[in-house]
Coordinates of N, CA and C and ligand atoms in Angstrom, one line a residue:
X1 N -56.0 -12.5 76.8 CA -57.1 -12.9 75.9 C -57.0 -12.0 74.6
X2 N -57.1 -12.7 73.5 CA -57.0 -12.0 72.2 C -58.4 -11.6 71.7
X3 N -58.7 -10.3 71.8 CA -60.0 -9.8 71.3 C -59.9 -9.0 70.1
X4 N -58.8 -9.2 69.3 CA -58.7 -8.3 68.1 C -59.8 -8.6 67.2
X5 N -60.4 -7.5 66.7 CA -61.5 -7.6 65.8 C -61.0 -7.4 64.4
X6 N -61.0 -8.4 63.6 CA -60.4 -8.3 62.3 C -61.5 -8.0 61.2
X7 N -62.6 -8.7 61.4 CA -63.6 -8.6 60.3 C -65.0 -8.4 60.8
X8 N -65.6 -7.3 60.3 CA -67.0 -7.0 60.7 C -67.9 -7.1 59.5
X9 N -69.0 -7.8 59.6 CA -69.9 -7.9 58.5 C -71.2 -7.2 59.0
X10 N -71.9 -6.6 58.0 CA -73.1 -5.8 58.4 C -74.3 -6.1 57.4
X11 N -75.4 -6.4 58.0 CA -76.7 -6.4 57.3 C -77.3 -5.1 57.5
X12 N -77.3 -4.3 56.4 CA -77.8 -2.9 56.5 C -79.3 -2.8 56.3
X13 N -80.1 -3.0 57.3 CA -81.5 -3.0 57.2 C -82.2 -1.8 57.8
X14 N -83.3 -1.5 57.2 CA -84.2 -0.4 57.8 C -84.3 0.9 56.9
X15 N -83.7 0.9 55.7 CA -83.8 2.1 54.9 C -85.2 2.5 54.6
X16 N -86.0 1.4 54.2 CA -87.4 1.7 53.8 C -88.2 2.3 54.9
X17 N -88.1 1.7 56.1 CA -88.8 2.2 57.3 C -88.4 3.6 57.7
X18 N -87.1 3.8 57.6 CA -86.5 5.2 57.9 C -87.2 6.2 57.0
X19 N -87.4 5.9 55.7 CA -88.1 6.8 54.8 C -89.6 7.0 55.1
X20 N -90.2 5.8 55.3 CA -91.7 5.8 55.5 C -92.0 6.6 56.8
X21 N -91.2 6.5 57.8 CA -91.4 7.2 59.1 C -91.4 8.7 58.8
X22 N -90.7 9.1 57.8 CA -90.6 10.6 57.5 C -91.5 11.0 56.4
X23 N -92.4 10.1 56.0 CA -93.3 10.4 54.9 C -92.6 10.5 53.5
X24 N -91.5 9.8 53.4 CA -90.7 9.9 52.2 C -90.9 8.6 51.4
X25 N -90.5 8.6 50.1 CA -90.5 7.4 49.3 C -89.3 6.5 49.8
X26 N -89.4 5.2 49.6 CA -88.4 4.3 50.1 C -87.0 4.5 49.5
X27 N -87.0 5.0 48.3 CA -85.7 5.2 47.6 C -84.9 6.2 48.3
X28 N -85.6 7.2 49.0 CA -84.8 8.2 49.8 C -84.2 7.6 51.0
X29 N -84.8 6.5 51.5 CA -84.1 5.8 52.6 C -82.8 5.1 52.1
X30 N -82.9 4.5 50.9 CA -81.6 3.9 50.3 C -80.6 5.0 50.1
X31 N -81.0 6.2 49.6 CA -80.0 7.2 49.4 C -79.4 7.7 50.7
X32 N -80.3 7.8 51.8 CA -79.8 8.1 53.1 C -78.8 7.1 53.6
X33 N -79.1 5.8 53.2 CA -78.3 4.7 53.6 C -76.8 4.8 53.1
X34 N -76.7 5.4 52.0 CA -75.3 5.6 51.4 C -74.4 6.4 52.4
X35 N -75.1 7.4 53.0 CA -74.3 8.3 53.9 C -73.8 7.4 55.1
X36 N -74.6 6.5 55.6 CA -74.2 5.6 56.7 C -73.1 4.7 56.2
X37 N -73.1 4.2 54.9 CA -72.1 3.4 54.4 C -70.8 4.2 54.5
X38 N -70.8 5.4 54.0 CA -69.6 6.3 54.0 C -69.1 6.5 55.5
X39 N -70.0 6.8 56.4 CA -69.6 7.0 57.8 C -69.0 5.7 58.4
X40 N -69.5 4.6 58.1 CA -69.0 3.4 58.7 C -67.7 2.9 58.1
X41 N -67.5 3.2 56.8 CA -66.2 2.9 56.1 C -65.2 3.8 56.8
X42 N -65.5 5.1 57.0 CA -64.5 6.0 57.7 C -64.2 5.5 59.1
X43 N -65.3 5.1 59.8 CA -65.1 4.6 61.2 C -64.2 3.4 61.2
X44 N -64.4 2.5 60.3 CA -63.6 1.3 60.2 C -62.2 1.6 60.0
X45 N -61.9 2.5 59.1 CA -60.5 3.0 58.8 C -59.9 3.5 60.1
X46 N -60.6 4.4 60.8 CA -60.0 5.0 62.0 C -59.7 3.9 63.1
X47 N -60.6 3.0 63.1 CA -60.5 1.9 64.2 C -59.6 0.8 63.7
X48 N -59.0 0.9 62.6 CA -58.1 -0.1 62.0 C -58.6 -1.5 61.9
X49 N -59.9 -1.5 61.5 CA -60.5 -2.8 61.3 C -59.9 -3.4 59.9
X50 N -59.6 -4.6 59.9 CA -58.9 -5.2 58.6 C -60.0 -5.3 57.5
X51 N -61.1 -5.8 57.8 CA -62.1 -6.2 56.8 C -63.5 -5.8 57.2
X52 N -64.2 -5.2 56.2 CA -65.6 -4.8 56.4 C -66.4 -5.4 55.3
X53 N -67.4 -6.2 55.6 CA -68.2 -6.8 54.5 C -69.7 -6.3 54.6
X54 N -70.2 -5.6 53.6 CA -71.5 -5.0 53.7 C -72.5 -5.7 52.7
X55 N -73.6 -6.1 53.3 CA -74.6 -6.8 52.5 C -75.5 -5.7 51.8
X56 N -75.2 -5.5 50.5 CA -75.9 -4.4 49.8 C -77.1 -4.8 49.0
X57 N -77.1 -6.1 48.5 CA -78.2 -6.5 47.7 C -78.2 -8.1 47.7
X58 N -79.3 -8.6 48.3 CA -79.3 -10.1 48.4 C -79.9 -10.7 47.1
X59 N -79.7 -12.0 46.9 CA -80.3 -12.7 45.7 C -81.8 -12.6 45.8
X60 N -82.3 -12.4 47.0 CA -83.8 -12.4 47.2 C -84.3 -11.0 46.9
X61 N -83.4 -10.0 46.9 CA -83.9 -8.6 46.7 C -84.5 -8.4 45.3
X62 N -84.3 -9.3 44.4 CA -84.9 -9.2 43.0 C -86.4 -9.3 43.1
X63 N -86.9 -9.8 44.3 CA -88.3 -10.0 44.5 C -89.0 -8.6 44.8
X64 N -88.2 -7.6 44.9 CA -88.8 -6.2 45.2 C -89.4 -5.7 43.9
X65 N -90.3 -4.6 44.1 CA -90.9 -4.0 42.9 C -89.8 -3.5 42.0
X66 N -90.1 -3.6 40.6 CA -89.1 -3.2 39.6 C -88.5 -1.8 39.9
X67 N -89.4 -0.9 40.3 CA -89.0 0.5 40.5 C -87.8 0.6 41.5
X68 N -88.1 -0.1 42.6 CA -87.1 -0.1 43.7 C -85.7 -0.7 43.2
X69 N -85.8 -1.8 42.5 CA -84.6 -2.5 42.0 C -83.9 -1.5 41.1
X70 N -84.6 -0.8 40.2 CA -84.0 0.1 39.3 C -83.3 1.2 40.0
X71 N -83.9 1.7 41.1 CA -83.3 2.8 41.9 C -82.1 2.3 42.6
X72 N -82.1 1.1 43.2 CA -81.0 0.6 43.8 C -79.8 0.4 42.9
X73 N -80.1 -0.1 41.7 CA -79.0 -0.3 40.7 C -78.4 1.1 40.3
X74 N -79.3 2.1 40.1 CA -78.7 3.4 39.8 C -77.9 4.0 40.9
X75 N -78.3 3.7 42.2 CA -77.5 4.2 43.3 C -76.2 3.5 43.4
X76 N -76.1 2.2 43.1 CA -74.8 1.5 43.1 C -73.9 2.1 42.0
X77 N -74.5 2.3 40.8 CA -73.7 2.9 39.7 C -73.2 4.3 40.1
X78 N -74.1 5.1 40.6 CA -73.8 6.5 40.9 C -72.7 6.5 42.0
X79 N -72.9 5.6 43.0 CA -71.9 5.6 44.2 C -70.5 5.2 43.8
X80 N -70.5 4.2 42.9 CA -69.1 3.8 42.4 C -68.4 4.9 41.7
X81 N -69.1 5.6 40.8 CA -68.5 6.7 40.1 C -68.1 7.8 41.1
X82 N -69.0 8.1 42.1 CA -68.7 9.2 43.0 C -67.6 8.9 44.0
X83 N -67.5 7.7 44.4 CA -66.5 7.4 45.5 C -65.3 6.6 45.2
X84 N -65.2 6.2 43.9 CA -64.1 5.3 43.6 C -62.7 5.9 43.9
X85 N -62.5 7.1 43.5 CA -61.2 7.7 43.7 C -60.9 8.0 45.2
X86 N -62.0 8.3 45.9 CA -61.8 8.6 47.4 C -61.4 7.2 48.1
X87 N -62.1 6.2 47.7 CA -61.8 4.8 48.2 C -60.3 4.5 47.9
X88 N -59.9 4.7 46.7 CA -58.6 4.4 46.3 C -57.6 5.3 47.1
X89 N -57.9 6.6 47.2 CA -57.0 7.5 47.9 C -56.8 7.0 49.4
X90 N -57.9 6.4 49.9 CA -57.8 6.0 51.3 C -57.2 4.6 51.5
X91 N -56.6 4.1 50.4 CA -55.9 2.8 50.4 C -56.8 1.6 50.7
X92 N -58.1 1.8 50.3 CA -59.1 0.7 50.5 C -59.1 -0.2 49.3
X93 N -59.1 -1.5 49.6 CA -59.1 -2.5 48.6 C -60.6 -3.0 48.5
X94 N -61.2 -2.8 47.4 CA -62.7 -3.1 47.3 C -62.8 -4.4 46.5
X95 N -63.7 -5.3 47.1 CA -64.0 -6.5 46.3 C -65.5 -6.7 46.4
X96 N -66.0 -7.5 45.5 CA -67.5 -7.8 45.5 C -67.6 -9.3 45.7
X97 N -68.6 -9.8 46.5 CA -68.9 -11.2 46.5 C -70.4 -11.3 46.0
X98 N -70.7 -12.4 45.3 CA -72.0 -12.5 44.8 C -71.9 -12.7 43.3
X99 N -73.1 -13.0 42.7 CA -73.1 -13.3 41.2 C -73.4 -12.0 40.5
X100 N -72.4 -11.3 40.1 CA -72.6 -10.0 39.4 C -73.0 -10.1 38.0
X101 N -73.0 -11.4 37.5 CA -73.4 -11.6 36.1 C -74.8 -11.1 35.8
X102 N -75.6 -11.1 36.8 CA -77.0 -10.7 36.6 C -77.2 -9.2 36.4
X103 N -76.2 -8.4 36.8 CA -76.3 -6.9 36.6 C -76.1 -6.5 35.1
X104 N -76.5 -5.3 34.8 CA -76.3 -4.9 33.4 C -74.8 -4.6 33.2
X105 N -74.5 -4.5 31.9 CA -73.1 -4.4 31.5 C -72.4 -3.1 32.1
X106 N -73.2 -2.1 32.1 CA -72.6 -0.8 32.6 C -72.2 -1.0 34.1
X107 N -73.0 -1.6 34.9 CA -72.7 -1.7 36.3 C -71.6 -2.7 36.5
X108 N -71.6 -3.8 35.7 CA -70.6 -4.8 35.8 C -69.2 -4.2 35.5
X109 N -69.2 -3.4 34.4 CA -67.9 -2.7 34.0 C -67.4 -1.8 35.2
X110 N -68.3 -1.1 35.8 CA -67.9 -0.2 36.9 C -67.4 -1.0 38.0
X111 N -68.0 -2.1 38.3 CA -67.6 -2.9 39.4 C -66.1 -3.4 39.1
X112 N -65.9 -3.9 37.9 CA -64.6 -4.4 37.6 C -63.5 -3.3 37.6
X113 N -63.9 -2.1 37.2 CA -63.0 -0.9 37.2 C -62.6 -0.6 38.6
X114 N -63.6 -0.6 39.6 CA -63.3 -0.3 41.0 C -62.4 -1.4 41.6
X115 N -62.7 -2.7 41.3 CA -61.8 -3.8 41.8 C -60.4 -3.6 41.3
X116 N -60.3 -3.3 40.0 CA -58.9 -3.2 39.4 C -58.2 -2.0 40.0
X117 N -58.9 -0.9 40.1 CA -58.3 0.4 40.6 C -57.7 0.2 42.0
X118 N -58.4 -0.6 42.8 CA -58.0 -0.7 44.2 C -57.3 -2.0 44.6
X119 N -57.0 -2.8 43.6 CA -56.5 -4.2 43.9 C -55.2 -4.3 44.6
X120 N -54.4 -3.2 44.5 CA -53.1 -3.3 45.2 C -53.1 -2.6 46.5
X121 N -54.2 -2.0 46.9 CA -54.3 -1.3 48.2 C -54.1 -2.2 49.4
X122 N -53.6 -1.7 50.4 CA -53.2 -2.5 51.6 C -53.9 -2.1 52.9
X123 N -54.8 -1.1 52.8 CA -55.5 -0.7 54.0 C -56.7 -1.6 54.2
X124 N -57.8 -1.0 54.5 CA -59.1 -1.7 54.8 C -59.5 -2.6 53.6
X125 N -59.9 -3.8 53.8 CA -60.5 -4.7 52.8 C -62.0 -4.5 52.9
X126 N -62.5 -3.9 51.8 CA -64.0 -3.6 51.8 C -64.7 -4.5 50.8
X127 N -65.6 -5.3 51.3 CA -66.3 -6.2 50.5 C -67.8 -5.8 50.4
X128 N -68.3 -5.7 49.2 CA -69.7 -5.5 49.0 C -70.4 -6.8 48.6
X129 N -71.4 -7.3 49.3 CA -72.1 -8.5 48.9 C -73.3 -8.0 48.1
X130 N -73.2 -8.4 46.8 CA -74.3 -7.9 45.8 C -74.8 -9.1 45.0
X131 N -76.1 -9.2 44.9 CA -76.7 -10.4 44.3 C -76.1 -11.6 45.0
X132 N -76.0 -11.5 46.3 CA -75.3 -12.5 47.1 C -76.4 -13.3 47.9
X133 N -76.2 -14.6 48.0 CA -76.9 -15.5 48.9 C -76.0 -16.5 49.4
X134 N -76.2 -16.8 50.7 CA -75.3 -17.8 51.3 C -75.4 -19.2 50.7
X135 N -76.7 -19.6 50.3 CA -76.9 -20.9 49.7 C -76.3 -20.9 48.4
X136 N -76.4 -19.8 47.6 CA -75.7 -19.7 46.3 C -74.2 -19.9 46.5
X137 N -73.6 -19.3 47.5 CA -72.2 -19.3 47.8 C -71.7 -20.8 48.0
X138 N -72.5 -21.5 48.8 CA -72.1 -22.9 49.0 C -72.3 -23.8 47.8
X139 N -73.4 -23.6 47.1 CA -73.6 -24.4 45.8 C -72.5 -24.0 44.8
X140 N -72.1 -22.7 44.7 CA -71.1 -22.3 43.8 C -69.8 -22.9 44.2
X141 N -69.5 -23.0 45.5 CA -68.2 -23.6 45.9 C -68.1 -25.0 45.5
X142 N -69.2 -25.8 45.7 CA -69.2 -27.2 45.3 C -69.1 -27.3 43.8
X143 N -69.8 -26.5 43.0 CA -69.7 -26.6 41.6 C -68.3 -26.3 41.1
X144 N -67.6 -25.2 41.7 CA -66.3 -24.9 41.3 C -65.3 -26.0 41.7
X145 N -65.5 -26.6 42.8 CA -64.6 -27.8 43.2 C -64.7 -28.9 42.2
X146 N -66.0 -29.2 41.8 CA -66.2 -30.3 40.8 C -65.6 -29.9 39.5
X147 N -65.8 -28.7 39.1 CA -65.3 -28.2 37.8 C -63.8 -28.3 37.7
X148 N -63.2 -27.9 38.8 CA -61.7 -27.8 38.8 C -61.0 -29.2 39.0
X149 N -61.6 -30.0 39.9 CA -60.9 -31.2 40.2 C -61.4 -32.4 39.3
X150 N -62.6 -32.2 38.7 CA -63.1 -33.3 37.8 C -63.0 -34.6 38.4
X151 N -62.4 -35.6 37.7 CA -62.3 -37.0 38.2 C -61.4 -37.1 39.4
X152 N -60.6 -36.1 39.7 CA -59.6 -36.2 40.8 C -60.1 -35.9 42.1
X153 N -61.4 -35.7 42.3 CA -61.9 -35.3 43.6 C -61.8 -36.5 44.5
X154 N -61.3 -36.2 45.8 CA -61.3 -37.2 46.8 C -62.6 -37.2 47.6
X155 N -63.2 -38.4 47.7 CA -64.4 -38.5 48.5 C -64.1 -39.1 49.8
X156 N -64.8 -38.7 50.9 CA -65.9 -37.7 50.9 C -65.3 -36.3 50.8
X157 N -66.1 -35.4 50.2 CA -65.7 -34.0 50.2 C -65.7 -33.5 51.6
X158 N -64.6 -32.8 52.0 CA -64.4 -32.3 53.3 C -64.9 -30.9 53.5
X159 N -65.0 -30.4 54.8 CA -65.3 -29.0 55.1 C -64.2 -28.1 54.5
X160 N -62.9 -28.6 54.6 CA -61.8 -27.8 54.1 C -61.9 -27.6 52.5
X161 N -62.4 -28.7 51.8 CA -62.6 -28.6 50.4 C -63.5 -27.4 50.1
X162 N -64.7 -27.4 50.8 CA -65.7 -26.4 50.5 C -65.1 -25.0 50.9
X163 N -64.4 -25.0 52.1 CA -63.8 -23.7 52.5 C -62.9 -23.1 51.5
X164 N -62.2 -24.0 50.8 CA -61.2 -23.5 49.8 C -61.9 -22.8 48.6
X165 N -63.2 -23.0 48.4 CA -63.8 -22.4 47.2 C -64.9 -21.4 47.6
X166 N -65.1 -21.2 48.9 CA -66.2 -20.3 49.3 C -65.6 -18.9 49.4
X167 N -66.5 -17.9 49.2 CA -66.0 -16.5 49.3 C -65.6 -16.2 50.8
X168 N -64.5 -15.6 51.0 CA -64.1 -15.0 52.3 C -63.9 -16.1 53.4
X169 N -63.9 -17.3 53.1 CA -63.9 -18.3 54.2 C -62.6 -18.4 54.9
X170 N -61.5 -17.8 54.2 CA -60.2 -17.8 54.9 C -60.2 -16.7 56.0
X171 N -61.3 -15.9 56.0 CA -61.3 -14.7 56.9 C -62.8 -14.5 57.4
X172 N -63.3 -15.4 58.2 CA -64.7 -15.3 58.6 C -64.9 -14.1 59.5
X173 N -66.1 -13.5 59.4 CA -66.3 -12.3 60.3 C -66.3 -12.7 61.8
X174 N -65.7 -11.7 62.5 CA -65.7 -11.9 64.0 C -67.0 -11.4 64.6
X175 N -67.5 -10.3 64.0 CA -68.8 -9.7 64.5 C -69.7 -9.4 63.3
X176 N -70.9 -9.8 63.4 CA -72.0 -9.5 62.5 C -72.9 -8.5 63.1
X177 N -73.1 -7.3 62.5 CA -74.1 -6.3 63.0 C -75.3 -6.4 62.0
X178 N -76.5 -6.5 62.6 CA -77.7 -6.3 61.8 C -78.5 -5.1 62.4
X179 N -78.7 -4.1 61.6 CA -79.6 -3.0 62.0 C -81.0 -3.3 61.6
X180 N -81.9 -2.5 62.1 CA -83.3 -2.6 61.7 C -84.2 -3.5 62.5
X181 N -83.7 -4.1 63.6 CA -84.5 -4.8 64.5 C -84.8 -6.3 64.3
X182 N -84.6 -6.8 63.1 CA -84.8 -8.2 62.9 C -83.6 -9.0 63.4
X183 N -83.9 -10.3 63.8 CA -82.9 -11.1 64.3 C -82.8 -12.4 63.4
X184 N -82.2 -12.2 62.3 CA -82.0 -13.3 61.3 C -80.9 -13.0 60.4
X185 N -80.4 -14.1 59.8 CA -79.2 -14.0 58.9 C -79.6 -13.6 57.5
X186 N -80.8 -13.9 57.1 CA -81.3 -13.5 55.7 C -80.3 -14.1 54.6
X187 N -79.9 -15.3 54.8 CA -79.1 -16.0 53.8 C -77.7 -15.3 53.5
X188 N -77.2 -14.6 54.6 CA -75.9 -13.9 54.4 C -74.8 -14.7 55.0
X189 N -73.9 -15.2 54.2 CA -72.7 -15.9 54.6 C -73.0 -17.0 55.7
X190 N -73.9 -17.9 55.3 CA -74.4 -18.9 56.3 C -73.2 -19.7 56.8
X191 N -72.3 -20.1 56.0 CA -71.1 -20.9 56.4 C -70.1 -20.1 57.2
X192 N -69.8 -18.9 56.7 CA -68.8 -18.1 57.2 C -69.1 -17.5 58.6
X193 N -70.5 -17.4 58.9 CA -70.9 -16.8 60.2 C -71.1 -17.9 61.3
X194 N -70.5 -19.1 61.0 CA -70.8 -20.2 61.9 C -70.4 -19.9 63.4
X195 N -69.3 -19.2 63.6 CA -68.9 -18.8 64.9 C -68.7 -17.3 65.2
X196 N -69.4 -16.6 64.4 CA -69.4 -15.1 64.5 C -70.3 -14.7 65.6
X197 N -69.8 -13.6 66.3 CA -70.7 -13.0 67.4 C -71.7 -12.2 66.7
X198 N -73.0 -12.3 67.1 CA -74.1 -11.6 66.4 C -74.6 -10.4 67.3
X199 N -74.7 -9.3 66.6 CA -75.2 -8.1 67.3 C -76.3 -7.5 66.6
X200 N -77.5 -7.4 67.2 CA -78.7 -6.9 66.6 C -79.1 -5.6 67.3
X201 N -79.4 -4.6 66.5 CA -79.9 -3.4 67.0 C -81.1 -2.9 66.3
X202 N -82.0 -2.2 67.0 CA -83.2 -1.6 66.4 C -82.9 -0.4 65.5
X203 N -81.7 0.1 65.7 CA -81.4 1.3 64.9 C -81.5 1.1 63.4
X204 N -82.2 2.0 62.7 CA -82.4 1.8 61.3 C -81.1 2.2 60.6
X205 N -80.8 1.6 59.5 CA -79.4 1.8 58.9 C -79.1 3.3 58.6
X206 N -80.0 4.1 58.1 CA -79.7 5.5 57.9 C -79.3 6.3 59.2
X207 N -79.7 5.7 60.3 CA -79.4 6.4 61.6 C -78.1 5.8 62.2
X208 N -77.6 4.8 61.6 CA -76.4 4.1 62.2 C -75.2 4.9 62.0
X209 N -74.4 5.2 63.0 CA -73.3 6.1 63.0 C -72.1 5.5 63.8
X210 N -71.1 6.4 64.1 CA -69.9 5.9 64.8 C -70.3 5.5 66.2
X211 N -71.3 6.2 66.8 CA -71.6 5.9 68.2 C -72.3 4.5 68.3
X212 N -73.2 4.2 67.3 CA -73.8 2.9 67.2 C -72.8 1.8 66.9
X213 N -71.9 2.1 66.0 CA -70.8 1.2 65.6 C -70.0 0.8 66.9
X214 N -69.6 1.8 67.7 CA -68.8 1.5 68.9 C -69.6 0.7 69.9
X215 N -70.9 0.8 69.9 CA -71.7 0.0 70.8 C -71.6 -1.5 70.4
X216 N -71.6 -1.7 69.1 CA -71.5 -3.1 68.6 C -70.1 -3.6 68.9
X217 N -69.1 -2.8 68.7 CA -67.7 -3.2 69.0 C -67.6 -3.5 70.5
X218 N -68.2 -2.7 71.3 CA -68.1 -2.9 72.8 C -68.8 -4.2 73.1
X219 N -69.9 -4.5 72.5 CA -70.6 -5.8 72.7 C -69.7 -6.9 72.4
X220 N -69.0 -6.8 71.3 CA -68.1 -7.9 70.8 C -67.0 -8.1 71.9
X221 N -66.4 -6.9 72.3 CA -65.3 -7.0 73.3 C -65.7 -7.7 74.6
X222 N -67.0 -7.6 74.9 CA -67.5 -8.2 76.2 C -67.9 -9.7 76.0
X223 N -67.8 -10.2 74.8 CA -68.2 -11.6 74.6 C -67.0 -12.5 74.9
X224 N -67.3 -13.8 75.2 CA -66.2 -14.7 75.3 C -66.3 -15.7 74.2
X225 N -65.3 -15.7 73.3 CA -65.3 -16.6 72.1 C -64.8 -18.0 72.5
X226 N -65.6 -19.0 72.2 CA -65.3 -20.3 72.6 C -65.1 -21.3 71.5
X227 N -65.7 -21.0 70.3 CA -65.6 -21.8 69.1 C -65.9 -23.3 69.5
X228 N -66.9 -23.5 70.3 CA -67.3 -24.8 70.6 C -66.5 -25.4 71.8
X229 N -65.4 -24.7 72.2 CA -64.6 -25.2 73.3 C -65.1 -24.7 74.6
X230 N -64.2 -24.7 75.6 CA -64.7 -24.2 76.9 C -64.2 -22.8 77.2
X231 N -63.1 -22.4 76.7 CA -62.6 -21.1 77.0 C -62.1 -20.4 75.7
X232 N -61.6 -19.2 75.8 CA -61.2 -18.5 74.6 C -60.2 -19.4 73.8
X233 N -60.3 -19.6 72.5 CA -59.5 -20.5 71.8 C -58.0 -20.3 71.9
X234 N -57.7 -19.0 72.0 CA -56.2 -18.6 72.1 C -55.7 -19.1 73.4
X235 N -56.4 -18.8 74.5 CA -56.0 -19.3 75.8 C -55.9 -20.8 75.8
X236 N -56.9 -21.4 75.1 CA -57.0 -22.9 75.0 C -55.7 -23.4 74.4
X237 N -55.4 -22.8 73.2 CA -54.3 -23.3 72.4 C -53.0 -23.2 73.2
X238 N -52.8 -22.1 74.0 CA -51.6 -21.9 74.7 C -51.5 -22.8 75.9
X239 N -52.6 -23.5 76.3 CA -52.6 -24.3 77.5 C -52.5 -25.8 77.1
X240 N -52.5 -26.1 75.8 CA -52.4 -27.6 75.5 C -51.0 -28.0 75.1
Ligands
FPP301 C1 -82.4 -3.0 53.4 O1 -83.3 -2.0 53.8 C2 -81.4 -2.4 52.5 C3 -81.2 -2.8 51.2 C4 -81.9 -3.9 50.5 C5 -80.2 -2.1 50.3 C6 -79.0 -1.6 51.0 C7 -78.5 -0.4 50.3 C8 -77.9 0.7 50.8 C9 -77.5 0.7 52.2 C10 -77.6 1.9 50.0 C11 -76.7 1.8 48.9 C12 -75.4 1.0 49.3 C13 -74.3 1.1 48.6 C14 -73.3 0.0 48.9 C15 -74.0 2.1 47.6 P1 -84.8 -2.3 53.5 O2 -85.2 -1.6 52.2 O3 -85.1 -3.7 53.6 O4 -85.5 -1.6 54.7 P2 -86.9 -2.0 55.4 O5 -86.7 -3.3 56.1 O6 -87.1 -0.9 56.4 O7 -87.9 -2.0 54.4

């Protein structure tokens, strides 16, 4: 039975509650969350996970108070500057999914600098989903398809056509982890998570560490992946 875990996606929830529980302002929860990001990147490297995709800012997060958005943007800025060389030294290839055009030019430039710096790395693929929404991703894929193919589109449009233009659809997550106790996708890679194993934990993101990460991996290893079939797809393929 092939249980290799290639791709883990994470909804990092619970920063605000972590701070409020301690009588702190919410922004300190986000700052504490950066430490967990660091810990889990290191843990993914050690565990030789191929791809890690972190949901850092959803297209709906613009609905938060301006102060909180400003703080999150400056944390992203600060973190890129602080960690870009370490990420590169660790052979990590960083990419971003989402509509980064809405960010200010300073942040956009830093994002491009980090992507360019790490583009030839061959270790962990690290994706940050920023200003990302699953519905945006699907609409964007359809628009890109129409823009590129123009009058040459073959109708009906197939799943494969959409797959070809969607972010990360050639490598869908095997395991989604959501911290913070809620059991929902929150518009995160709606298409790509179609057959992903879902792991929910009450642990708040700033408390999430290697031990919690291993619990999620253990959960995944105990699941039976059927992809709509009857048995593990690899066993199935070898039996037909
Ligand atoms: C959700 O917690 C978290 C976010 C909206 C932001 C995620 C940001 C980080 C983990 C820190 C910075 C990350 C990077 C990549 C540098 P919440 O605020 O919704 O928590 P709550 O549900 O307790 O209110």
